[in-house]
PDB file of C-alpha atoms in Angstrom:
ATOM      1  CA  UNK A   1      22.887 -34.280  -9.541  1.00 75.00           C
ATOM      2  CA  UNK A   2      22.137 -34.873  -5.812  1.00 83.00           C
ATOM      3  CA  UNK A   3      19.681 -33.538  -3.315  1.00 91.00           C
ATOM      4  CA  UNK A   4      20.393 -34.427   0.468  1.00 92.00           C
ATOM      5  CA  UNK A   5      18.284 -33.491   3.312  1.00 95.00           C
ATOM      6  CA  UNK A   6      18.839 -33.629   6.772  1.00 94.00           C
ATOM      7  CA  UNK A   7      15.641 -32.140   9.049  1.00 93.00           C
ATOM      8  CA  UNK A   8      17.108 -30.009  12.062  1.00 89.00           C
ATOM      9  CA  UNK A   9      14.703 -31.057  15.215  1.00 89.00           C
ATOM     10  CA  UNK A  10      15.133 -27.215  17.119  1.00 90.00           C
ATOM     11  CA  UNK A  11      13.411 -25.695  14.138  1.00 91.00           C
ATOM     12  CA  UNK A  12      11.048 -26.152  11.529  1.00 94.00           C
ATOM     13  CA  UNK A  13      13.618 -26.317   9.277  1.00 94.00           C
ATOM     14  CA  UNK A  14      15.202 -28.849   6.743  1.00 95.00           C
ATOM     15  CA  UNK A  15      19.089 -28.537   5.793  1.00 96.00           C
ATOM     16  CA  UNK A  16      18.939 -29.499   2.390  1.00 96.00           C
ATOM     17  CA  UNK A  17      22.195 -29.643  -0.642  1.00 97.00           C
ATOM     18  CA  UNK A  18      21.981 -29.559  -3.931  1.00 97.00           C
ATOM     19  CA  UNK A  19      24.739 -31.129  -5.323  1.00 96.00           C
ATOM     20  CA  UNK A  20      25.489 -30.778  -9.396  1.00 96.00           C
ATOM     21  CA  UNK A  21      28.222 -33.149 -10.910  1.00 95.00           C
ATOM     22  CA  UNK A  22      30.899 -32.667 -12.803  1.00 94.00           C
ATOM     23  CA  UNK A  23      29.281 -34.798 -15.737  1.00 94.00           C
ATOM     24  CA  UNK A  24      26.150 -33.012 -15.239  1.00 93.00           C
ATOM     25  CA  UNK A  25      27.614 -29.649 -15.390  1.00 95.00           C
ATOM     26  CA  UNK A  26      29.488 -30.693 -18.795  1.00 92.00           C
ATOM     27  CA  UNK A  27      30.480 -27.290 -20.029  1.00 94.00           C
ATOM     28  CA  UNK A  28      28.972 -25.163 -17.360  1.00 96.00           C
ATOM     29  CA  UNK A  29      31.224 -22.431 -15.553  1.00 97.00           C
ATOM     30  CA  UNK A  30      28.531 -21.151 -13.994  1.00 97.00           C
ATOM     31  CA  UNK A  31      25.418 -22.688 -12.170  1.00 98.00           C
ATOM     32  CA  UNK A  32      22.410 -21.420 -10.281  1.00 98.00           C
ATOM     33  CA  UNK A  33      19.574 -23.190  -8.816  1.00 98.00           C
ATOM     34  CA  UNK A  34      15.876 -21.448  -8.806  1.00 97.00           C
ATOM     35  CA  UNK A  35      13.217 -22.709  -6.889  1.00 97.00           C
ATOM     36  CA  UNK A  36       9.865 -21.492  -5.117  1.00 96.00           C
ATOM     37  CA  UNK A  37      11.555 -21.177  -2.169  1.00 96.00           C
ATOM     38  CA  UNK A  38      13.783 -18.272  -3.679  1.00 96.00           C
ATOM     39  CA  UNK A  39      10.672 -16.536  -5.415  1.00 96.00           C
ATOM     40  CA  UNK A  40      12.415 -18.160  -8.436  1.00 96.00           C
ATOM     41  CA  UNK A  41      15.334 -16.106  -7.761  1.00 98.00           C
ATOM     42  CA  UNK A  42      18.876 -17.455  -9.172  1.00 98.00           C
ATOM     43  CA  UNK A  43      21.133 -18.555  -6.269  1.00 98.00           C
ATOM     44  CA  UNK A  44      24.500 -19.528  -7.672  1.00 98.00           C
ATOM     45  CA  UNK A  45      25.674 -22.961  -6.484  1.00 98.00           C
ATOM     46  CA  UNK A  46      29.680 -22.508  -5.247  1.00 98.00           C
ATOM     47  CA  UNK A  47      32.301 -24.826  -8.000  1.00 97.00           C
ATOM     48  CA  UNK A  48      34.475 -26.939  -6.273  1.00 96.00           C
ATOM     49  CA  UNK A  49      37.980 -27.857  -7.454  1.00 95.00           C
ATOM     50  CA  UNK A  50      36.244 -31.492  -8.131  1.00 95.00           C
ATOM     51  CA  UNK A  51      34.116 -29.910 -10.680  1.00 94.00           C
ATOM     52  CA  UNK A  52      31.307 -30.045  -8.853  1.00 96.00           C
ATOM     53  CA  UNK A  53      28.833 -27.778  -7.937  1.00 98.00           C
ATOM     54  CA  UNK A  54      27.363 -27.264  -4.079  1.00 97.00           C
ATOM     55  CA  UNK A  55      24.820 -25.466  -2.159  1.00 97.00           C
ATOM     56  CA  UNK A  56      23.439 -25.368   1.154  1.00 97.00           C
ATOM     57  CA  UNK A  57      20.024 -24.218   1.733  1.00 97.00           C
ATOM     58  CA  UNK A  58      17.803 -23.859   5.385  1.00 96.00           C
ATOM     59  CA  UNK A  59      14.011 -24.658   3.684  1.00 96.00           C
ATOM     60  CA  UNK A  60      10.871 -23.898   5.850  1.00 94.00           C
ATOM     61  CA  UNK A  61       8.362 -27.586   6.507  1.00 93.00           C
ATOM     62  CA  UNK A  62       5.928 -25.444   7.569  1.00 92.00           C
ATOM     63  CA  UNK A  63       4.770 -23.367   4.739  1.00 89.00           C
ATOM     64  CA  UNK A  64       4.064 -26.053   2.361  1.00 94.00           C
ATOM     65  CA  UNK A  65       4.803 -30.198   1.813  1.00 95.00           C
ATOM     66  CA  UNK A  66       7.201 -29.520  -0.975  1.00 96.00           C
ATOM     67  CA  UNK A  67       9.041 -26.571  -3.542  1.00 97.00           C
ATOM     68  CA  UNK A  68       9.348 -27.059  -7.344  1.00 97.00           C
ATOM     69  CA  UNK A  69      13.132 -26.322  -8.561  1.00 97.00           C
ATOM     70  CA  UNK A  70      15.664 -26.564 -11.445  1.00 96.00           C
ATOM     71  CA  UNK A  71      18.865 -25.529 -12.240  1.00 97.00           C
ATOM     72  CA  UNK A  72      20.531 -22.709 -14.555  1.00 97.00           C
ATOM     73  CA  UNK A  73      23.434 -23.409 -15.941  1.00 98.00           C
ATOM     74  CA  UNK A  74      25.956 -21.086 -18.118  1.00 98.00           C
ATOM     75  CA  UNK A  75      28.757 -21.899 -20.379  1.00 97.00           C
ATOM     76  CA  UNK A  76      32.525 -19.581 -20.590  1.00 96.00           C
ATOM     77  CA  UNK A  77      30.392 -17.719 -24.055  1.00 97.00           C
ATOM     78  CA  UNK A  78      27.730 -16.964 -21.670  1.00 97.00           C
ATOM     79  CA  UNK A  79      24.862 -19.343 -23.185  1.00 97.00           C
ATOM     80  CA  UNK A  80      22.852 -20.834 -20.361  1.00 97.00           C
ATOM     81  CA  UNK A  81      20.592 -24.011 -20.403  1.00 95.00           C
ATOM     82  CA  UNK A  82      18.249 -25.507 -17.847  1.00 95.00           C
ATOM     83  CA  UNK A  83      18.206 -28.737 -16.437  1.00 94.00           C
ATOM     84  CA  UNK A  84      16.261 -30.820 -14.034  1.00 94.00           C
ATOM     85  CA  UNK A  85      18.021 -32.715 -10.818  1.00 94.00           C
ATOM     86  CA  UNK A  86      18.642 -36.065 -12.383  1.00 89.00           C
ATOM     87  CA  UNK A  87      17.725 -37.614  -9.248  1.00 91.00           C
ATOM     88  CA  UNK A  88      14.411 -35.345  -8.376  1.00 93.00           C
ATOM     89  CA  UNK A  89      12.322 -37.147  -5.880  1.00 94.00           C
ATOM     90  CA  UNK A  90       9.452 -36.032  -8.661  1.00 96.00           C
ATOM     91  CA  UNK A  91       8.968 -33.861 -11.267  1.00 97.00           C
ATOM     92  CA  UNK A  92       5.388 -31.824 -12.643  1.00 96.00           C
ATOM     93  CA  UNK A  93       4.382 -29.167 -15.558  1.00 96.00           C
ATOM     94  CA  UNK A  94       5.888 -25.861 -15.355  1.00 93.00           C
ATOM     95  CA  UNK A  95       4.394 -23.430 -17.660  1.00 91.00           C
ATOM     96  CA  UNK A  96       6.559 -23.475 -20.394  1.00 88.00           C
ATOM     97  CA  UNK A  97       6.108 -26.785 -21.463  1.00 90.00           C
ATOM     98  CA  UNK A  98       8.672 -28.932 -20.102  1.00 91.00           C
ATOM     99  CA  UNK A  99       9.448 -30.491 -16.177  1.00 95.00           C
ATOM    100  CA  UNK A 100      10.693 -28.930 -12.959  1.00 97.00           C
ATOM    101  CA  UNK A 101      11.845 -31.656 -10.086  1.00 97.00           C
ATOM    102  CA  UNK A 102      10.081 -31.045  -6.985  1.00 97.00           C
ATOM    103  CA  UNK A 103      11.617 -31.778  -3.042  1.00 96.00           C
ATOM    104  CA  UNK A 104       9.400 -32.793  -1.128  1.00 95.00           C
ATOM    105  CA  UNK A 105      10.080 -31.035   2.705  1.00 94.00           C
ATOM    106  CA  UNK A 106       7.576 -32.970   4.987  1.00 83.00           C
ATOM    107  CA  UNK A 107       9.119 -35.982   7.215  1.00 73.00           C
TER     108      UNK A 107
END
């Protein structure tokens, strides 16, 4: 799993992909990525014929310094699982016990 970020300098913007791999996907056909920034909102991340998963997302550094996220990810009988990005620039509590990873939007 991969996060990159590159800051556009006409807006307050960030240009930001989430990027889940092949091996990180295992059995997934499907996966989505929910985050604050989406009102925790599935947005489905687009399979490549690599096996990979991509998204590109426009985030907002003006709101707040950072957005908690994780991913969704469904199997061909339709059982899903989450997972963190294996590669989170940090992770805190969500309140069901376990981690999200958190992207931090500030320069």
């Amino acid at each position: 799993m991969a996060v990159t970020k590159k800051f556009l300098k006409s807006k307050p913007e960030v240009q930001v992909t989430f990027e889940v791999s092949k091996e990180a996907a295992k059995e997934a056909v499907s996966v989505f990525l929910l985050g604050e920034f989406a009102d925790w909102e599935p947005i489905e991340l687009k399979p490549l014929k690599s096996g990979v998963f991509k998204a590109n997302l426009k985030l907002p550094v003006d709101q707040q310094p950072q957005f908690q996220y994780r991913f969704r990810l469904v199997d061909a009988a339709g059982q899903e699982w989450f997972d963190n990005d294996w590669e989170a620039e940090a992770y805190c509590a969500n309140p069901f016990g376990g981690e999200n990873s958190v992207l931090c939007v500030s320069e």
